[in-house]
Structure formats: structure tokens, C-alpha cells
Short mmCIF file of C-alpha atoms (C1' of nucleotides) and ligand atoms in Angstrom, two decimals:
data_model
loop_
_atom_site.label_atom_id
_atom_site.label_comp_id
_atom_site.label_asym_id
_atom_site.label_seq_id
_atom_site.Cartn_x
_atom_site.Cartn_y
_atom_site.Cartn_z
CA MET A 1 -0.14 -15.24 -1.16
CA THR A 2 -3.98 -13.20 -0.18
CA SER A 3 -1.69 -9.85 -2.16
CA ALA A 4 -3.06 -6.61 -2.88
CA ALA A 5 -4.20 -7.76 -5.62
CA ALA A 6 -5.76 -11.84 -4.33
CA GLN A 7 -7.26 -8.71 -1.98
CA ASN A 8 -9.45 -7.21 -4.44
CA TYR A 9 -10.92 -9.86 -6.19
CA LEU A 10 -11.92 -12.47 -2.74
CA LYS A 11 -13.91 -8.55 -2.05
CA ALA A 12 -15.36 -8.01 -5.62
CA ILE A 13 -16.30 -11.93 -5.96
CA TYR A 14 -18.10 -11.16 -2.00
CA THR A 15 -19.99 -8.25 -3.96
CA LEU A 16 -20.62 -9.98 -6.86
CA GLN A 17 -22.20 -12.93 -5.04
CA GLU A 18 -24.95 -10.66 -2.87
CA GLN A 19 -26.14 -10.65 -5.88
CA GLN A 20 -26.16 -14.01 -7.80
CA ALA A 21 -24.60 -16.78 -6.13
CA ALA A 22 -22.84 -18.17 -9.37
CA VAL A 23 -20.29 -15.31 -10.42
CA THR A 24 -19.35 -15.48 -14.02
CA THR A 25 -15.96 -14.63 -14.57
CA SER A 26 -16.46 -12.06 -17.67
CA ALA A 27 -18.74 -10.90 -14.23
CA LEU A 28 -15.25 -10.69 -12.34
CA ALA A 29 -13.32 -9.50 -14.92
CA GLN A 30 -15.56 -6.26 -15.72
CA TYR A 31 -15.81 -5.49 -12.20
CA LEU A 32 -12.47 -5.41 -11.66
CA LYS A 33 -11.96 -3.47 -15.14
CA VAL A 34 -9.22 -5.81 -15.89
CA SER A 35 -8.40 -8.88 -18.97
CA ALA A 36 -11.11 -12.25 -18.57
CA ALA A 37 -8.16 -14.01 -18.99
CA SER A 38 -6.55 -12.41 -15.97
CA ALA A 39 -9.08 -13.65 -14.07
CA THR A 40 -9.28 -16.97 -14.63
CA ASN A 41 -5.30 -17.19 -14.08
CA MET A 42 -6.05 -15.56 -10.40
CA VAL A 43 -9.39 -18.05 -9.91
CA LYS A 44 -7.44 -20.45 -10.26
CA LYS A 45 -4.72 -19.19 -7.90
CA LEU A 46 -7.33 -18.61 -5.30
CA ALA A 47 -8.78 -22.54 -5.82
CA ARG A 48 -5.47 -23.88 -5.40
CA ALA A 49 -4.86 -21.84 -1.66
CA ARG A 50 -9.06 -22.93 -0.97
CA LEU A 51 -10.34 -19.54 -1.05
CA LEU A 52 -12.86 -20.18 -3.82
CA HIS A 53 -14.69 -23.38 -5.73
CA HIS A 54 -13.95 -22.93 -9.24
CA SER A 55 -15.70 -24.93 -12.22
CA PRO A 56 -14.55 -24.02 -14.83
CA TYR A 57 -16.78 -22.69 -17.95
CA HIS A 58 -19.30 -21.97 -14.92
CA GLY A 59 -18.69 -19.54 -12.09
CA VAL A 60 -16.54 -20.26 -8.67
CA GLN A 61 -17.97 -19.58 -4.61
CA LEU A 62 -16.52 -18.43 -2.23
CA THR A 63 -15.11 -20.92 0.60
CA GLY A 64 -15.66 -20.25 4.31
CA ARG A 65 -11.92 -19.31 4.46
CA GLY A 66 -12.15 -17.37 1.23
CA GLU A 67 -15.64 -15.26 2.95
CA LYS A 68 -14.02 -14.36 5.94
CA MET A 69 -10.71 -13.04 4.25
CA ALA A 70 -12.89 -11.16 2.00
CA LEU A 71 -14.34 -9.91 5.01
CA GLU A 72 -11.69 -8.76 7.25
CA VAL A 73 -10.90 -6.92 3.43
CA ILE A 74 -13.78 -5.30 3.79
CA ARG A 75 -14.31 -4.42 7.08
CA HIS A 76 -10.61 -2.40 6.84
CA HIS A 77 -12.20 -0.95 3.82
CA ARG A 78 -15.16 0.85 5.34
CA LEU A 79 -13.33 1.10 8.69
CA ILE A 80 -10.90 3.50 7.68
CA GLU A 81 -13.24 5.06 5.29
CA LEU A 82 -15.22 6.33 8.55
CA PHE A 83 -11.62 7.07 10.62
CA LEU A 84 -10.91 9.11 7.07
CA ALA A 85 -14.33 10.83 7.71
CA ARG A 86 -14.51 11.41 11.40
CA THR A 87 -10.40 12.68 11.82
CA LEU A 88 -9.70 14.38 8.74
CA ALA A 89 -13.06 15.42 7.39
CA VAL A 90 -12.30 14.01 4.35
CA PRO A 91 -15.70 13.55 1.56
CA TRP A 92 -17.57 11.03 1.53
CA ASP A 93 -16.72 10.87 -2.57
CA CYS A 94 -12.63 10.91 -1.43
CA VAL A 95 -13.02 8.04 1.22
CA HIS A 96 -13.79 5.30 -0.96
CA ALA A 97 -10.48 6.28 -2.81
CA GLU A 98 -8.30 6.25 0.06
CA ALA A 99 -9.80 3.28 1.69
CA GLU A 100 -9.28 0.92 -1.24
CA LYS A 101 -5.30 1.43 -0.60
CA ILE A 102 -4.67 1.23 2.77
CA GLU A 103 -6.97 -1.04 3.22
CA HIS A 104 -4.46 -3.97 2.05
CA VAL A 105 -1.74 -2.16 4.57
CA ILE A 106 -2.60 -1.89 7.84
CA SER A 107 -1.61 -4.39 10.58
CA GLU A 108 -4.44 -5.86 12.49
CA ASP A 109 -3.68 -3.83 15.77
CA LEU A 110 -3.93 -1.00 14.07
CA GLU A 111 -7.26 -1.71 12.98
CA ASP A 112 -8.49 -2.58 16.13
CA ARG A 113 -6.55 0.51 17.25
CA ILE A 114 -9.47 2.96 14.52
CA ALA A 115 -12.30 0.22 15.39
CA THR A 116 -12.47 1.11 19.05
CA PHE A 117 -10.84 5.18 18.38
CA LEU A 118 -14.10 4.56 16.55
CA GLY A 119 -17.02 2.61 19.19
CA ASP A 120 -17.13 -0.34 17.48
CA PRO A 121 -19.37 1.08 14.91
CA THR A 122 -21.21 -0.52 12.39
CA LEU A 123 -21.71 2.00 9.20
CA ASP A 124 -19.81 3.06 7.73
CA PRO A 125 -20.21 7.00 5.51
CA HIS A 126 -22.56 5.52 3.00
CA GLY A 127 -24.09 3.33 5.58
CA ASP A 128 -22.35 0.54 4.67
CA PRO A 129 -22.46 -2.41 7.00
CA ILE A 130 -19.16 -3.08 8.90
CA PRO A 131 -18.13 -7.08 9.71
CA THR A 132 -16.68 -7.07 12.58
CA LYS A 133 -13.59 -9.07 13.51
CA ALA A 134 -15.34 -12.28 13.81
CA GLY A 135 -16.32 -11.77 10.55
CA GLN A 136 -20.49 -11.45 11.05
CA VAL A 137 -21.81 -8.72 8.78
CA ALA A 138 -25.85 -7.11 8.38
CA ARG A 139 -27.21 -7.25 5.37
CA PRO A 140 -29.69 -4.39 5.18
CA VAL A 141 -32.33 -4.67 2.98
CA TYR A 142 -33.16 -1.31 2.05
CA PRO A 143 -35.57 -0.73 -1.47
CA SER A 144 -33.74 2.30 -3.73
CA LEU A 145 -35.34 5.38 -4.40
CA LEU A 146 -36.73 4.63 -7.25
CA ASP A 147 -39.33 2.59 -5.93
CA VAL A 148 -40.59 4.51 -3.33
CA GLY A 149 -44.12 5.99 -5.05
CA ALA A 150 -44.89 9.70 -5.85
CA GLY A 151 -46.06 11.44 -2.63
CA GLN A 152 -44.58 9.36 -0.54
CA SER A 153 -41.02 9.98 2.04
CA ALA A 154 -38.21 8.58 2.57
CA VAL A 155 -35.70 8.65 5.18
CA VAL A 156 -32.00 8.41 2.69
CA ARG A 157 -30.19 4.76 4.90
CA ARG A 158 -27.47 4.32 2.07
CA VAL A 159 -25.53 5.01 -0.76
CA SER A 160 -23.24 3.64 -3.25
CA ASP A 161 -19.26 3.99 -3.59
CA GLN A 162 -18.54 3.52 -6.77
CA ASN A 163 -18.66 7.10 -8.42
CA PRO A 164 -17.48 9.84 -6.72
CA GLU A 165 -19.03 12.53 -8.56
CA HIS A 166 -22.55 10.81 -8.12
CA LEU A 167 -21.74 10.88 -4.34
CA ARG A 168 -21.07 15.04 -4.68
CA HIS A 169 -23.92 15.55 -6.41
CA PHE A 170 -25.97 13.29 -4.26
CA SER A 171 -24.16 15.62 -1.08
CA LYS A 172 -25.19 18.79 -3.61
CA LEU A 173 -28.49 18.36 -3.01
CA GLY A 174 -29.26 17.70 0.40
CA LEU A 175 -28.85 13.59 -0.27
CA VAL A 176 -26.97 12.96 2.48
CA LEU A 177 -27.13 9.88 5.18
CA ASP A 178 -30.14 9.43 7.11
CA ALA A 179 -32.10 12.73 4.75
CA ASN A 180 -35.05 13.42 4.49
CA VAL A 181 -36.87 12.59 1.06
CA ASP A 182 -40.10 13.81 -0.28
CA VAL A 183 -40.67 11.91 -3.73
CA LEU A 184 -42.82 14.32 -5.18
CA GLU A 185 -43.46 12.79 -8.89
CA ARG A 186 -41.62 9.68 -11.05
CA GLU A 187 -41.87 10.44 -14.92
CA PRO A 188 -43.08 7.20 -16.81
CA PHE A 189 -41.15 5.05 -18.30
CA GLU A 190 -38.21 4.87 -15.76
CA GLY A 191 -37.80 8.20 -15.93
CA PRO A 192 -36.66 10.39 -13.69
CA LEU A 193 -37.92 11.42 -10.69
CA ARG A 194 -38.73 14.54 -8.54
CA VAL A 195 -37.26 15.31 -4.75
CA ARG A 196 -37.88 17.64 -2.01
CA VAL A 197 -35.76 17.34 0.44
CA ALA A 198 -34.91 18.29 3.59
CA SER A 199 -34.41 22.02 3.53
CA GLY A 200 -37.40 22.18 1.23
CA ALA A 201 -35.42 22.73 -2.52
CA GLU A 202 -36.58 20.69 -4.95
CA HIS A 203 -34.79 18.47 -7.83
CA ILE A 204 -34.67 16.43 -10.42
CA VAL A 205 -33.09 12.76 -9.81
CA ASP A 206 -32.02 11.11 -13.61
CA GLU A 207 -32.86 6.97 -12.34
CA THR A 208 -29.20 5.80 -12.55
CA LEU A 209 -28.72 7.70 -10.19
CA ALA A 210 -31.73 6.84 -8.03
CA ARG A 211 -30.59 3.67 -7.82
CA GLU A 212 -28.01 4.00 -6.38
CA ILE A 213 -29.69 5.57 -3.47
CA TRP A 214 -31.46 3.25 -0.98
CA VAL A 215 -34.40 4.54 1.53
CA SER A 216 -36.35 3.61 4.82
CA PRO A 217 -40.08 4.28 2.77
CA LEU A 218 -41.84 6.15 5.40
CA THR A 219 -46.10 6.05 6.06
CA GLY A 220 -48.10 8.10 4.52
CA GLN A 221 -47.81 10.98 2.09
CA THR A 222 -44.92 13.60 1.78
CA ARG A 223 -45.95 16.32 4.02
CA THR A 224 -48.26 15.37 5.42
CA GLY A 225 -46.71 12.16 6.32
CA MET A 226 -43.57 13.63 7.31
CA ALA A 227 -45.02 15.91 10.03
CA ARG A 228 -47.08 12.76 11.86
CA VAL A 229 -44.00 11.02 11.86
CA LYS A 230 -42.77 14.08 13.37
CA LYS A 231 -45.33 14.35 16.31
CA SER A 232 -45.10 10.34 16.42
CA LYS A 233 -41.93 10.44 17.88
CA MET B 1 7.52 4.58 -12.16
CA THR B 2 7.93 5.51 -8.77
CA SER B 3 6.03 2.51 -7.09
CA ALA B 4 6.62 1.77 -3.68
CA ALA B 5 10.16 -0.11 -4.62
CA ALA B 6 11.70 2.88 -5.81
CA GLN B 7 10.50 5.16 -3.43
CA ASN B 8 11.67 3.12 -1.34
CA TYR B 9 15.24 3.29 -2.84
CA LEU B 10 15.38 6.85 -2.74
CA LYS B 11 15.14 6.86 0.89
CA ALA B 12 17.50 5.05 1.34
CA ILE B 13 19.77 7.00 -0.84
CA TYR B 14 18.93 10.12 0.45
CA THR B 15 19.43 8.98 4.16
CA LEU B 16 22.58 7.17 3.46
CA GLN B 17 23.53 10.12 1.88
CA GLU B 18 23.78 11.90 5.17
CA GLN B 19 26.59 10.23 6.26
CA GLN B 20 29.24 9.73 3.43
CA ALA B 21 27.97 11.77 0.08
CA ALA B 22 29.00 8.44 -2.70
CA VAL B 23 26.32 5.93 -1.26
CA THR B 24 28.21 2.33 -2.47
CA THR B 25 26.09 -0.11 -4.51
CA SER B 26 26.93 -2.90 -1.16
CA ALA B 27 25.58 0.14 1.33
CA LEU B 28 22.85 0.39 -0.38
CA ALA B 29 22.20 -3.49 -0.17
CA GLN B 30 22.69 -4.24 3.40
CA TYR B 31 20.42 -1.00 4.45
CA LEU B 32 17.37 -2.33 2.66
CA LYS B 33 18.46 -6.16 3.32
CA VAL B 34 18.19 -7.03 -0.66
CA SER B 35 21.46 -8.10 -2.96
CA ALA B 36 23.92 -6.26 -4.28
CA ALA B 37 22.49 -7.34 -7.88
CA SER B 38 19.11 -5.72 -6.84
CA ALA B 39 20.15 -2.69 -5.71
CA THR B 40 22.39 -2.32 -9.63
CA ASN B 41 19.15 -3.64 -11.64
CA MET B 42 17.46 -0.87 -9.49
CA VAL B 43 20.00 1.97 -8.93
CA LYS B 44 19.54 2.11 -13.03
CA LYS B 45 16.32 2.15 -13.22
CA LEU B 46 15.96 5.36 -11.39
CA ALA B 47 19.44 6.64 -12.66
CA ARG B 48 17.14 5.91 -16.34
CA ALA B 49 15.12 8.21 -14.91
CA ARG B 50 16.84 10.65 -13.84
CA LEU B 51 16.72 10.57 -10.24
CA LEU B 52 19.92 10.26 -9.91
CA HIS B 53 23.65 10.31 -11.26
CA HIS B 54 25.04 6.39 -11.35
CA SER B 55 28.67 6.61 -11.69
CA PRO B 56 29.68 2.09 -11.78
CA TYR B 57 32.26 0.46 -9.25
CA HIS B 58 31.74 3.89 -7.29
CA GLY B 59 28.26 4.82 -6.50
CA VAL B 60 25.06 7.13 -6.68
CA GLN B 61 24.42 10.46 -6.36
CA LEU B 62 20.59 11.39 -5.93
CA THR B 63 19.53 14.66 -8.15
CA GLY B 64 17.45 17.57 -7.86
CA ARG B 65 14.86 14.90 -8.82
CA GLY B 66 15.36 12.17 -6.43
CA GLU B 67 16.61 14.17 -4.04
CA LYS B 68 13.54 15.65 -4.01
CA MET B 69 10.62 12.74 -5.09
CA ALA B 70 12.69 10.81 -1.84
CA LEU B 71 11.64 14.01 0.60
CA GLU B 72 8.14 13.91 -0.52
CA VAL B 73 8.11 10.27 0.50
CA ILE B 74 9.59 10.89 4.29
CA ARG B 75 7.15 13.97 4.45
CA HIS B 76 4.47 11.21 4.29
CA HIS B 77 6.18 8.52 5.97
CA ARG B 78 6.57 11.50 9.63
CA LEU B 79 3.38 12.80 8.93
CA ILE B 80 1.33 9.70 9.19
CA GLU B 81 3.81 8.74 12.48
CA LEU B 82 2.87 11.68 13.75
CA PHE B 83 -1.02 11.35 12.57
CA LEU B 84 -1.66 7.71 14.13
CA ALA B 85 0.49 8.67 17.09
CA ARG B 86 -1.37 11.50 17.90
CA THR B 87 -5.08 10.35 16.48
CA LEU B 88 -4.91 6.40 18.02
CA ALA B 89 -2.66 6.99 20.64
CA VAL B 90 -0.30 4.67 18.54
CA PRO B 91 3.58 3.86 20.18
CA TRP B 92 6.02 5.10 19.12
CA ASP B 93 7.58 1.67 18.84
CA CYS B 94 4.69 0.23 16.10
CA VAL B 95 4.26 3.95 14.57
CA HIS B 96 7.72 3.46 12.01
CA ALA B 97 5.92 0.45 10.95
CA GLU B 98 2.60 1.68 9.86
CA ALA B 99 3.72 4.45 8.31
CA GLU B 100 5.74 2.21 5.71
CA LYS B 101 3.58 1.08 3.58
CA ILE B 102 0.34 4.17 4.73
CA GLU B 103 3.48 5.94 3.26
CA HIS B 104 3.30 4.57 -0.21
CA VAL B 105 -0.25 4.68 -0.72
CA ILE B 106 -1.82 8.11 0.52
CA SER B 107 -3.01 11.27 -2.33
CA GLU B 108 -1.68 14.71 -2.08
CA ASP B 109 -4.48 15.48 -0.64
CA LEU B 110 -4.71 13.71 2.30
CA GLU B 111 -1.02 14.48 3.05
CA ASP B 112 -1.54 17.76 3.37
CA ARG B 113 -5.41 17.00 5.25
CA ILE B 114 -3.27 15.02 7.78
CA ALA B 115 -0.62 17.71 7.91
CA THR B 116 -3.38 20.75 8.60
CA PHE B 117 -5.06 18.55 10.85
CA LEU B 118 -1.68 17.79 13.27
CA GLY B 119 -0.32 21.89 13.13
CA ASP B 120 1.76 21.92 10.20
CA PRO B 121 3.98 20.48 12.49
CA THR B 122 7.54 20.43 12.54
CA LEU B 123 8.65 17.34 14.26
CA ASP B 124 7.55 13.46 14.06
CA PRO B 125 7.07 11.06 17.61
CA HIS B 126 10.31 10.51 17.30
CA GLY B 127 12.02 14.20 16.53
CA ASP B 128 12.80 13.63 12.89
CA PRO B 129 11.96 17.02 11.01
CA ILE B 130 9.41 16.61 8.57
CA PRO B 131 10.46 17.76 5.39
CA THR B 132 7.78 20.95 4.41
CA LYS B 133 5.86 20.57 1.15
CA ALA B 134 8.54 22.13 -0.83
CA GLY B 135 10.63 19.89 0.17
CA GLN B 136 12.69 21.65 2.65
CA VAL B 137 14.28 20.00 5.69
CA ALA B 138 15.60 21.25 8.94
CA ARG B 139 18.95 19.33 10.04
CA PRO B 140 19.10 18.95 13.53
CA VAL B 141 22.62 17.80 14.57
CA TYR B 142 22.56 16.91 18.19
CA PRO B 143 25.11 15.73 19.82
CA SER B 144 23.65 12.06 20.33
CA LEU B 145 23.70 10.30 24.71
CA LEU B 146 27.59 8.56 24.51
CA ASP B 147 29.01 11.85 23.70
CA VAL B 148 27.83 13.75 27.12
CA GLY B 149 30.43 13.60 29.87
CA ALA B 150 29.66 12.18 32.83
CA GLY B 151 28.12 14.81 35.31
CA GLN B 152 26.80 16.61 32.18
CA SER B 153 23.05 16.75 32.11
CA ALA B 154 20.59 16.68 28.30
CA VAL B 155 17.48 16.60 27.13
CA VAL B 156 16.38 13.97 24.58
CA ARG B 157 16.05 15.55 21.51
CA ARG B 158 15.51 13.06 19.00
CA VAL B 159 15.97 9.19 18.96
CA SER B 160 16.06 6.48 15.82
CA ASP B 161 13.60 4.69 15.07
CA GLN B 162 14.99 1.61 13.69
CA ASN B 163 14.69 -0.65 15.83
CA PRO B 164 10.91 -0.85 17.46
CA GLU B 165 12.75 -3.47 21.17
CA HIS B 166 15.18 -0.11 21.00
CA LEU B 167 12.27 2.28 21.49
CA ARG B 168 10.41 0.36 23.32
CA HIS B 169 12.72 -0.17 26.56
CA PHE B 170 13.24 3.25 26.12
CA SER B 171 10.12 4.85 27.06
CA LYS B 172 9.39 1.99 29.67
CA LEU B 173 13.02 3.23 30.96
CA GLY B 174 12.19 7.54 29.76
CA LEU B 175 13.40 8.31 27.89
CA VAL B 176 11.71 9.92 26.14
CA LEU B 177 11.29 13.30 23.70
CA ASP B 178 12.27 16.54 25.53
CA ALA B 179 13.12 13.69 28.86
CA ASN B 180 15.77 15.30 30.91
CA VAL B 181 18.64 12.69 31.81
CA ASP B 182 21.55 12.74 33.57
CA VAL B 183 25.18 11.08 33.19
CA LEU B 184 26.21 10.30 36.54
CA GLU B 185 29.11 8.23 35.03
CA ARG B 186 30.63 6.34 31.70
CA GLU B 187 32.75 3.03 31.53
CA PRO B 188 36.21 3.24 30.17
CA PHE B 189 36.71 2.08 26.91
CA GLU B 190 33.05 3.63 25.19
CA GLY B 191 31.45 1.26 27.89
CA PRO B 192 28.01 1.74 28.99
CA LEU B 193 26.83 4.32 30.94
CA ARG B 194 25.29 5.04 34.12
CA VAL B 195 22.33 8.07 34.00
CA ARG B 196 19.69 9.25 36.33
CA VAL B 197 16.08 10.33 34.77
CA ALA B 198 13.07 12.92 35.53
CA SER B 199 11.69 10.44 37.55
CA GLY B 200 14.77 9.99 40.22
CA ALA B 201 15.20 6.25 38.82
CA GLU B 202 19.04 5.63 37.32
CA HIS B 203 19.94 3.30 34.32
CA ILE B 204 22.60 1.45 32.77
CA VAL B 205 22.72 2.12 28.75
CA ASP B 206 24.81 0.99 26.33
CA GLU B 207 26.97 1.73 24.51
CA THR B 208 25.07 0.95 20.39
CA LEU B 209 21.47 1.86 22.62
CA ALA B 210 22.93 4.99 24.04
CA ARG B 211 23.84 5.47 19.67
CA GLU B 212 20.20 6.42 19.37
CA ILE B 213 19.65 8.64 21.08
CA TRP B 214 20.46 12.77 20.76
CA VAL B 215 20.03 15.47 22.96
CA SER B 216 20.50 18.71 24.31
CA PRO B 217 23.72 19.25 26.19
CA LEU B 218 23.05 21.51 29.04
CA THR B 219 25.81 23.55 30.85
CA GLY B 220 26.53 22.84 34.29
CA GLN B 221 26.81 19.52 36.36
CA THR B 222 24.14 17.39 37.01
CA ARG B 223 21.59 17.80 39.64
CA THR B 224 23.33 21.41 40.73
CA GLY B 225 23.62 22.25 36.26
CA MET B 226 19.52 21.36 35.92
CA ALA B 227 18.48 23.03 38.99
CA ARG B 228 20.79 26.71 37.89
CA VAL B 229 19.31 25.46 34.39
CA LYS B 230 15.82 25.90 35.85
CA LYS B 231 16.03 28.88 38.46
CA SER B 232 17.39 30.62 35.22
CA LYS B 233 14.44 29.87 33.27
"C1'" DT C 1 53.61 -2.66 -10.25
"C1'" DC C 2 51.76 -7.28 -9.85
"C1'" DG C 3 48.40 -9.75 -8.25
"C1'" DC C 4 44.86 -10.82 -5.48
"C1'" DA C 5 40.29 -9.46 -2.44
"C1'" DA C 6 36.52 -6.91 -2.56
"C1'" DA C 7 33.59 -4.85 -4.53
"C1'" DT C 8 30.20 -4.41 -8.40
"C1'" DT C 9 28.02 -5.58 -12.47
"C1'" DT C 10 26.53 -9.09 -15.58
"C1'" DA C 11 23.82 -12.88 -17.17
"C1'" DG C 12 19.82 -15.93 -17.24
"C1'" DT C 13 15.45 -17.34 -13.38
"C1'" DC C 14 12.15 -16.59 -10.86
"C1'" DG C 15 6.84 -15.37 -9.09
"C1'" DC C 16 3.28 -11.79 -10.08
"C1'" DG C 17 -0.05 -10.50 -12.52
"C1'" DG C 18 -1.02 -8.31 -15.79
"C1'" DC C 19 -1.55 -8.69 -21.45
"C1'" DT C 20 -3.23 -11.14 -26.28
"C1'" DA C 21 -4.28 -13.81 -29.91
"C1'" DA C 22 -5.71 -18.87 -30.19
"C1'" DA C 23 -7.59 -23.02 -28.22
"C1'" DT C 24 -12.23 -25.36 -26.46
"C1'" DT C 25 -16.54 -25.54 -24.23
"C1'" DT C 26 -21.23 -23.57 -23.78
"C1'" DT C 27 -25.19 -21.67 -25.15
"C1'" DT C 28 -28.32 -19.91 -28.35
"C1'" DT C 29 -29.79 -19.45 -32.72
"C1'" DA C 30 -31.76 -21.08 -36.75
"C1'" DT D 1 -29.64 -30.69 -34.11
"C1'" DA D 2 -25.96 -28.50 -36.39
"C1'" DA D 3 -23.53 -24.14 -36.94
"C1'" DA D 4 -22.70 -19.73 -35.32
"C1'" DA D 5 -22.34 -17.19 -31.08
"C1'" DA D 6 -20.31 -16.02 -26.74
"C1'" DA D 7 -17.38 -17.54 -22.91
"C1'" DT D 8 -13.61 -19.19 -20.79
"C1'" DT D 9 -9.64 -21.05 -20.75
"C1'" DT D 10 -5.21 -22.39 -22.61
"C1'" DA D 11 -1.10 -20.77 -24.48
"C1'" DG D 12 2.98 -17.67 -24.67
"C1'" DC D 13 4.11 -12.36 -23.57
"C1'" DC D 14 5.78 -7.68 -20.77
"C1'" DG D 15 6.98 -5.39 -16.58
"C1'" DC D 16 8.52 -5.51 -11.82
"C1'" DG D 17 11.69 -6.62 -8.40
"C1'" DA D 18 13.42 -10.27 -6.58
"C1'" DC D 19 17.32 -13.95 -6.21
"C1'" DT D 20 22.41 -17.01 -7.83
"C1'" DA D 21 26.60 -17.08 -10.31
"C1'" DA D 22 29.30 -15.47 -13.61
"C1'" DA D 23 31.79 -12.32 -15.14
"C1'" DT D 24 34.19 -7.63 -14.42
"C1'" DT D 25 36.37 -3.81 -11.73
"C1'" DT D 26 39.05 -1.67 -8.59
"C1'" DG D 27 42.30 -1.38 -5.13
"C1'" DC D 28 45.06 -3.15 -2.05
"C1'" DG D 29 49.33 -5.13 -0.42
"C1'" DA D 30 53.19 -7.50 -1.61
MN1 MN E 1 -15.71 2.04 -0.32
MN1 MN E 2 -18.66 2.84 1.45
MN1 MN E 3 10.62 6.14 10.76
MN1 MN E 4 10.02 8.92 12.79
#
DNA sequence: TCGCAAATTTAGTCGCGGCTAAATTTTTTA
DNA sequence: TAAAAAATTTAGCCGCGACTAAATTTGCGA
């Protein structure tokens, strides 16, 4: 038990649980790009192994053991992402795919060595929190770039690692971790944003993309606000 | 095709081919710790994929494509071993088991990054040659420590990575890569060796273990010989 | 050269993790 | 509230890579 496939299901359920409490078969199937029947099949196996509770036709919920196991895999994933980024300068749009494979095959000993080598880090290259060995994980909640009002500034804190093309686009735009962004204007009806980045360049950011960037809004207005924040340091 | 299992068969056949030209089903099965029936089954699949020639009841031989593929996996394996040893100080008795898993899941891009990071190395932590990207591999042939006569000295060039306990023992004894060894005496009937290592300490090395260490013999006699060699540098 | 033992292949099975199609249950809509 | 739609589960299948047991082939010794 706890094959790579099972680990991926546990990870997916954990991730989906962060949004809504009851994770449905179809949500799971869609997320993992498998058929609903396949998801049901694995869910029954995980339930038998007491890694989740299955309320047939209604959804699943991880048990303590299941959540712990999910967090272990997530810890592997994020440590590996950071390790590859740090040691080999693997760009942030590539680390996810590599980590997705390696996370299932490293030993606990190697995990420990990587963690120590990196100085027991708390964030991966996308700003995702790294669970501790004991299974504790921070749950930073940031507004998305979309929630920042026109005329406001913010600092990029976390970026979705699900789409490599989007990540590549973000780094091209200068929208990297800890970067400052000024939201200049917002098209109505959930339209795209116009932003200014640290270099001074201005870019249009589509709604879908803006949803994949989470930020710490800064008080005060764009330039002025930023200047004030810098001074007050 | 070319699942992790298939890659392991190709690697095993390549390794066995270095000893004898025709690799039998039972040799393969024994090496991989699977039943003969399982080996036959995979052999037939690899033959269908034109990765080897199968002469039923007589043995197999890798095709050009099969050998190339084997060398690609071996390159992954040895690069990963060296990478783990260099970056994380993973001891040489642990790198093999980790590499055995990771070798099947890294991308070509990651392989290239690791190779470049390591400066395109030619030897792994056990002195095994690393095949090039193009599939060329050096075939260093060294005598084993057992072939060194009493009173002779040698330099450790290569050590079998198959048995972690043996490797741990070797490093405890100071029998590491590039170490000098003086063979002091040899018990008759293929008995154990008495050796002196760089530190001056003397150790008994069993025949089985001595077979797992390959060396460059030095001309001249132990101390005297070594001294002379050192002077002549 | 014949017969037997060893090696090898074939036949049939299993668990895993996918799939489609059909049955069932829940939810929505009329 | 009954019928239709949607979601979910069940049933049955497949390829993979193991296995055991049985059949076949090979090669060796008498
Ligand atoms: Mn990731
Ligand atoms: Mn990440
Ligand atoms: Mn190795
Ligand atoms: Mn090695």
C-alpha cells in the first residue's frame, strides 16, 4: 500500500479539502484526470486502509493518518522543488514536474538530508509552505492579485505552480516571489488588470492569471505608498 | 514501453554482457531476483520492441538500440550517485539505493543540468565510468585486489557498489577511491589478505571482499616501492 | 546414442491502476 | 411530487509485471 498512485490521490484530496470540506468523486477524478470509476476504485482502497472516510455518493474526508501521509508527500514535493531550484537553478516552471516524480521515490534519510542542506526551509519556490517532519503546516491566506484595488500596491507572496506556461509568463513579467506590484487599473466586469512591476514596466494581466498570484497588499497608494513603506523600514 | 522494469532488465543484461557474451534467462532472473518465467516474459517484450535479440533456450543479446537505452539509464544512475554524494554528502554506501529509484524518473533536461553542474564527470563515487550523452563509455579494466601479489602496493580505482555493508566496511578500513594499499601477505588457497592502508593501519580483507575492489598495481615493493614512486613524481 | 536432469518456455493466475458501459442513487426541475 | 438529469458506484475488461506449475527443449553422461 501507499503506491505512487495512492500518494497522488491522498495529495489531491488534501489539496481539494483546503477549498471545500467534502471532496466528491468527480472533483477528485477531474483534478487527477482519471475517470470517476477509477477514483471510486482507489477511494475504496484508501478507505479500507483507513486513510480516509468514504460516505458513498457524498464524498470523502481524510483521516488523521491520511492527512499525515498526504503532508509527508507534500513535504517531499516542496523540498525537492526548492532543492532543484537552489542547487541546479532549475527554473520555477520546471521544478514541479520533476518533483511530481521524485517525491515518490526518495527515502526518509534523503528527505532529511535535503531539509538540513536547505536549512529547514518553510517555503518552496512558489511560496507554498513546507510541512514539518511532524506534519505541521502553515496555512498562509493571501488575497489574490485580483483582490487588490486599482491604485494599490502589493508584494507577491505565492504563485500557483500548476501551469508551467503561466509561471514562465510571470517571471518574464517580473512577477516573482517578493516582487512589488502596483495595480494601476482594473477593467470592469472582472476584466484584466494593468500593473507596474519593480523595473517600472507596465503589463496587462488577465483575470485567470491574476487569480494564480497571491499577494500582501500594502497600505497607501502605488508609488507614494511604496515610497512610504520603503522609508519606514 | 521502457517502463522502470524494462529499464532495469536492459541495465542488468548490459552488466551481465560485460562478463559473458550470451546472457541466459537464469542469469538474468538470478541477478534481478525474479523467477525465470518472469525474465522470459520481459525478454519477449524487449525482443518485440527490438531492444534485444532472443535466441530461445540460448540467451539474449542487446541490439544497438537496447545497449544505447541501457547506457542512458546507467548514465542517469551514476550521475545521480555523484550528485547526491557531492551536494548532500550522502555516503557511498547509500547513493546506490537512492539512484536506483531516481534514475527512472528524471527528465533529460534534469540529467543535463546535473551533468553540467558536476562538470561533465567521467567517474561516479565508486569509480564506475559514466557513459556520455552519446552513449560512449570507457571500459577501464583493473585487476582486483586479490590479484595483487604479497609485497606489492596498489591504488584503489573502483569498488563494487552492490553491497552497502561491504562499502561501509571498506570506508571504515580506509579503502576508498584513490587510496594506497600495501598487500602484506596472502593466506594460501585463495585465503584472506593482510593489507596496510594509508593511515598505517593493517587489516585483514576477506577474499570475497577483495574481489570487490579493483586497483592499479604499483611497480616495486610495498614501503620501498611506494617511497620510490612518490620520489619519482 | 539414448535417457535423464537441468534450463527454459508456456499456461494460467494475481494485484495494481487504469478504462467503458451499465446500474444505482441523489439532486434538480417541471 | 414525479420524472429527468446528474453524479456515483458497480461490473467487467485490459496491460503490466510479478508468480507457480506444467510442458518443452537442450545438453550431458552412461
Ligand atoms: Mn509543485
Ligand atoms: Mn510548489
Ligand atoms: Mn550504483
Ligand atoms: Mn556506482
